[in-house]
Amino acid sequence: MNTTSKDCSITFDEIANMFTPKFSEVDLSLFAASEHEAIGLEHFLMEPKCNRNLIGVVDFETFHSQKFFDVEDFSGAIEYDETKHHCDAVCSNSAKEVREEKRESIEDMLNDNVFDGKTRLPTTGKEFGLESYLGNADLESLSPGFDERDYVAEISYMSSASVPALQFTHNHNSPMLNQMTVHELHEAFKSVFGRETLVTDKQWLKHRVLFGLRNQVESDSDLNHIKCGTTSYKTEDKTLCLSSSDSSRSAASSIKCVLGDETMSLDWHVGRKGLAGLDLQTTSMELSEIELCSHDGGDKALVTRKRLRKPPKRYIEESLEANSKYCKGKSGAVRPRKCLKEFGTSQLACEDKPFKGSCIQVPFGLPIEEGHVKINASYWDSENCRDDRISSPKQLVTEPSAAASQDEISEDEHVTRSIVRKGSSRRKHHISWTPSEVMRLIEGVSQCGVGRWAEIKRLSFPSSSRRTSVDLKDKWRNLLRACCVQLQSKRKVKQGQKQASHRVPESVLWRVRELATTYPYPRESNSKVAYTAPISSSFPAAIQNRSVALSTSV
DNA sequence: CTTAGGG
DNA sequence: CCCTAAG
């Protein structure tokens, strides 16, 4: 933005050097003759070789059309007039040059699809006299009395682009700007760049303004292009491009097409001219974003703002939607925990039964087992004792160590703890399986059979919200695994059993094995069956007091 | 939703 | 224990 005229000249030289002989011939001649530099035409003249040369012109059109779309008032008389002026200015200037050069390299372009596709161009383009311009360059029919300042002002107004553009490096003059006083140029500059300048050099100001205008036009076009390109997924939103009349759509397509080419030739631009290249680059997607943001607060950014917000909003909505969906879908009555996970601790707390007193809230991350560890190796025994003591018949039938109220309490305890820690961890609760639970599980399996976890849960774990059928299944799997391990190295386990905090009585394991034989579990059962089958008969009391390491945590 | 299996 | 695919 702060490029000086000096830089400009340098750039210009560089650019000039970059021109290929062929192009330099054309371009320079054009430049030399271009006393009537036109905004959109610049591109046009600069790139005689490509069809994209017409970008400038097209941009101009799209620029206008977009404006209308944005304002959502196509028939606005004021806009029409202004546009006409604008068009007039551009066309009148460019037309001359077109005439001069068209036989050399522009002629093709005129016949090119860009113009052939007038139908693709916004109808507004016709209204503005572009058609005539393209056809016979009869610009005299356009409204006279054009004022440069208006032109500039309007463009700046219409354009949502405020991003500083590269300095215009051409030395050719603009007729309009030439006639402007320094003060006027300052105003123009201000309107274009949104800031004032102390520079009084008319040439410099002219260049700046010209370039700024051109950039704005291009930016707008690019913006338009971008928007159009992304319109598909924003149909919900009032997307200007598509929601407008047919002309707008056609315009969009044409713009897209043209700009697409432009973008593709970006390298070319950069390499050869540097100025246009940079401009184009910045006007790509990224720029649009930036631009939109920067203009968010401006009135002019009407269109821009809408467009900008759309994507993010949409995105957010989708995200939220997805989240809620996820929560809904997954957190059914079956697994309230999941839901809880989604919503945070406070809600979770309410979900479960009230505290039963003995519960100690464990900071997140603290292993829940800790509390139980205190029970130590005699855990099972003590559990059983308690159970026996309380001896609550409950639903458990055969096992002496059937679930007891005590157990329930401890379970609740676990739950509470788990909830506390649940807040932020995926591993919400690592609720240790209490001996009674294990027993109940086994009992349930013995009664219902393996695989009918839902039923087992219903029978043996009716009151506990946790321990879903899946949990039971997992636990059973683990039990089987434990049995397997134990079988492989009974002795070892026996020796190290004291270390483990939780021990599953051998009896239990035997029971498990027995059940495993009768109700083979999908996998582990096989190896087990062979082993346990013969032993199962000896299950009784002989081995009762023996215990094997068994992880009860999972 | 339940079950089975993987992580 | 959690997640997910499959019936």
mmCIF file with all atom_site columns, N, CA and C (backbone and C1' of nucleotides) in Angstrom, chain A residues 330 341 433 467 474, chain C residues 1-5:
data_model
loop_
_atom_site.group_PDB
_atom_site.id
_atom_site.type_symbol
_atom_site.label_atom_id
_atom_site.label_alt_id
_atom_site.label_comp_id
_atom_site.label_asym_id
_atom_site.label_entity_id
_atom_site.label_seq_id
_atom_site.pdbx_PDB_ins_code
_atom_site.Cartn_x
_atom_site.Cartn_y
_atom_site.Cartn_z
_atom_site.occupancy
_atom_site.B_iso_or_equiv
_atom_site.pdbx_formal_charge
_atom_site.auth_seq_id
_atom_site.auth_comp_id
_atom_site.auth_asym_id
_atom_site.auth_atom_id
_atom_site.pdbx_PDB_model_num
ATOM 1  N N     . LYS A 1 330 ? -26.660 -41.341 20.321 1.00 0.00 ? 330 LYS A N     1
ATOM 2  C CA    . LYS A 1 330 ? -25.895 -42.278 21.120 1.00 0.00 ? 330 LYS A CA    1
ATOM 3  C C     . LYS A 1 330 ? -26.374 -42.343 22.556 1.00 0.00 ? 330 LYS A C     1
ATOM 4  N N     . LYS A 1 341 ? -21.629 -37.383 29.242 1.00 0.00 ? 341 LYS A N     1
ATOM 5  C CA    . LYS A 1 341 ? -20.319 -36.994 28.750 1.00 0.00 ? 341 LYS A CA    1
ATOM 6  C C     . LYS A 1 341 ? -20.430 -35.751 27.896 1.00 0.00 ? 341 LYS A C     1
ATOM 7  N N     . TRP A 1 433 ? -15.196 -53.767 39.273 1.00 0.00 ? 433 TRP A N     1
ATOM 8  C CA    . TRP A 1 433 ? -16.234 -54.778 39.460 1.00 0.00 ? 433 TRP A CA    1
ATOM 9  C C     . TRP A 1 433 ? -16.100 -55.352 40.856 1.00 0.00 ? 433 TRP A C     1
ATOM 10 N N     . ARG A 1 467 ? -23.182 -50.660 34.211 1.00 0.00 ? 467 ARG A N     1
ATOM 11 C CA    . ARG A 1 467 ? -23.121 -52.083 33.864 1.00 0.00 ? 467 ARG A CA    1
ATOM 12 C C     . ARG A 1 467 ? -24.160 -52.420 32.806 1.00 0.00 ? 467 ARG A C     1
ATOM 13 N N     . ASP A 1 474 ? -18.255 -57.491 28.382 1.00 0.00 ? 474 ASP A N     1
ATOM 14 C CA    . ASP A 1 474 ? -16.819 -57.223 28.490 1.00 0.00 ? 474 ASP A CA    1
ATOM 15 C C     . ASP A 1 474 ? -16.240 -57.919 29.716 1.00 0.00 ? 474 ASP A C     1
ATOM 16 P P     . DC  C 2 1   ? -17.055 -51.041 33.432 1.00 0.00 ? 1   DC  C P     1
ATOM 17 O "O5'" . DC  C 2 1   ? -15.868 -50.526 32.456 1.00 0.00 ? 1   DC  C "O5'" 1
ATOM 18 C "C5'" . DC  C 2 1   ? -15.165 -49.383 32.895 1.00 0.00 ? 1   DC  C "C5'" 1
ATOM 19 C "C4'" . DC  C 2 1   ? -14.763 -48.564 31.698 1.00 0.00 ? 1   DC  C "C4'" 1
ATOM 20 C "C3'" . DC  C 2 1   ? -15.932 -48.231 30.783 1.00 0.00 ? 1   DC  C "C3'" 1
ATOM 21 O "O3'" . DC  C 2 1   ? -16.025 -46.853 30.515 1.00 0.00 ? 1   DC  C "O3'" 1
ATOM 22 C "C1'" . DC  C 2 1   ? -14.135 -49.174 29.550 1.00 0.00 ? 1   DC  C "C1'" 1
ATOM 23 P P     . DC  C 2 2   ? -17.253 -46.275 29.831 1.00 0.00 ? 2   DC  C P     1
ATOM 24 O "O5'" . DC  C 2 2   ? -16.718 -46.124 28.341 1.00 0.00 ? 2   DC  C "O5'" 1
ATOM 25 C "C5'" . DC  C 2 2   ? -15.502 -45.431 28.102 1.00 0.00 ? 2   DC  C "C5'" 1
ATOM 26 C "C4'" . DC  C 2 2   ? -15.285 -45.328 26.601 1.00 0.00 ? 2   DC  C "C4'" 1
ATOM 27 C "C3'" . DC  C 2 2   ? -16.581 -45.053 25.834 1.00 0.00 ? 2   DC  C "C3'" 1
ATOM 28 O "O3'" . DC  C 2 2   ? -16.363 -44.064 24.856 1.00 0.00 ? 2   DC  C "O3'" 1
ATOM 29 C "C1'" . DC  C 2 2   ? -15.569 -47.052 25.069 1.00 0.00 ? 2   DC  C "C1'" 1
ATOM 30 P P     . DC  C 2 3   ? -17.555 -43.627 24.001 1.00 0.00 ? 3   DC  C P     1
ATOM 31 O "O5'" . DC  C 2 3   ? -17.262 -44.454 22.680 1.00 0.00 ? 3   DC  C "O5'" 1
ATOM 32 C "C5'" . DC  C 2 3   ? -15.947 -44.462 22.151 1.00 0.00 ? 3   DC  C "C5'" 1
ATOM 33 C "C4'" . DC  C 2 3   ? -15.949 -45.187 20.817 1.00 0.00 ? 3   DC  C "C4'" 1
ATOM 34 C "C3'" . DC  C 2 3   ? -17.226 -44.944 20.012 1.00 0.00 ? 3   DC  C "C3'" 1
ATOM 35 O "O3'" . DC  C 2 3   ? -16.895 -44.616 18.692 1.00 0.00 ? 3   DC  C "O3'" 1
ATOM 36 C "C1'" . DC  C 2 3   ? -16.892 -47.271 20.346 1.00 0.00 ? 3   DC  C "C1'" 1
ATOM 37 P P     . DT  C 2 4   ? -18.018 -44.231 17.704 1.00 0.00 ? 4   DT  C P     1
ATOM 38 O "O5'" . DT  C 2 4   ? -18.149 -45.563 16.863 1.00 0.00 ? 4   DT  C "O5'" 1
ATOM 39 C "C5'" . DT  C 2 4   ? -16.957 -46.265 16.488 1.00 0.00 ? 4   DT  C "C5'" 1
ATOM 40 C "C4'" . DT  C 2 4   ? -17.330 -47.548 15.780 1.00 0.00 ? 4   DT  C "C4'" 1
ATOM 41 C "C3'" . DT  C 2 4   ? -18.581 -47.428 14.909 1.00 0.00 ? 4   DT  C "C3'" 1
ATOM 42 O "O3'" . DT  C 2 4   ? -18.370 -48.157 13.711 1.00 0.00 ? 4   DT  C "O3'" 1
ATOM 43 C "C1'" . DT  C 2 4   ? -18.865 -49.167 16.443 1.00 0.00 ? 4   DT  C "C1'" 1
ATOM 44 P P     . DA  C 2 5   ? -19.274 -47.809 12.493 1.00 0.00 ? 5   DA  C P     1
ATOM 45 O "O5'" . DA  C 2 5   ? -19.327 -49.246 11.823 1.00 0.00 ? 5   DA  C "O5'" 1
ATOM 46 C "C5'" . DA  C 2 5   ? -18.177 -50.087 11.870 1.00 0.00 ? 5   DA  C "C5'" 1
ATOM 47 C "C4'" . DA  C 2 5   ? -18.610 -51.541 11.804 1.00 0.00 ? 5   DA  C "C4'" 1
ATOM 48 C "C3'" . DA  C 2 5   ? -19.750 -51.785 10.809 1.00 0.00 ? 5   DA  C "C3'" 1
ATOM 49 O "O3'" . DA  C 2 5   ? -19.558 -53.025 10.133 1.00 0.00 ? 5   DA  C "O3'" 1
ATOM 50 C "C1'" . DA  C 2 5   ? -20.437 -52.409 12.980 1.00 0.00 ? 5   DA  C "C1'" 1
#
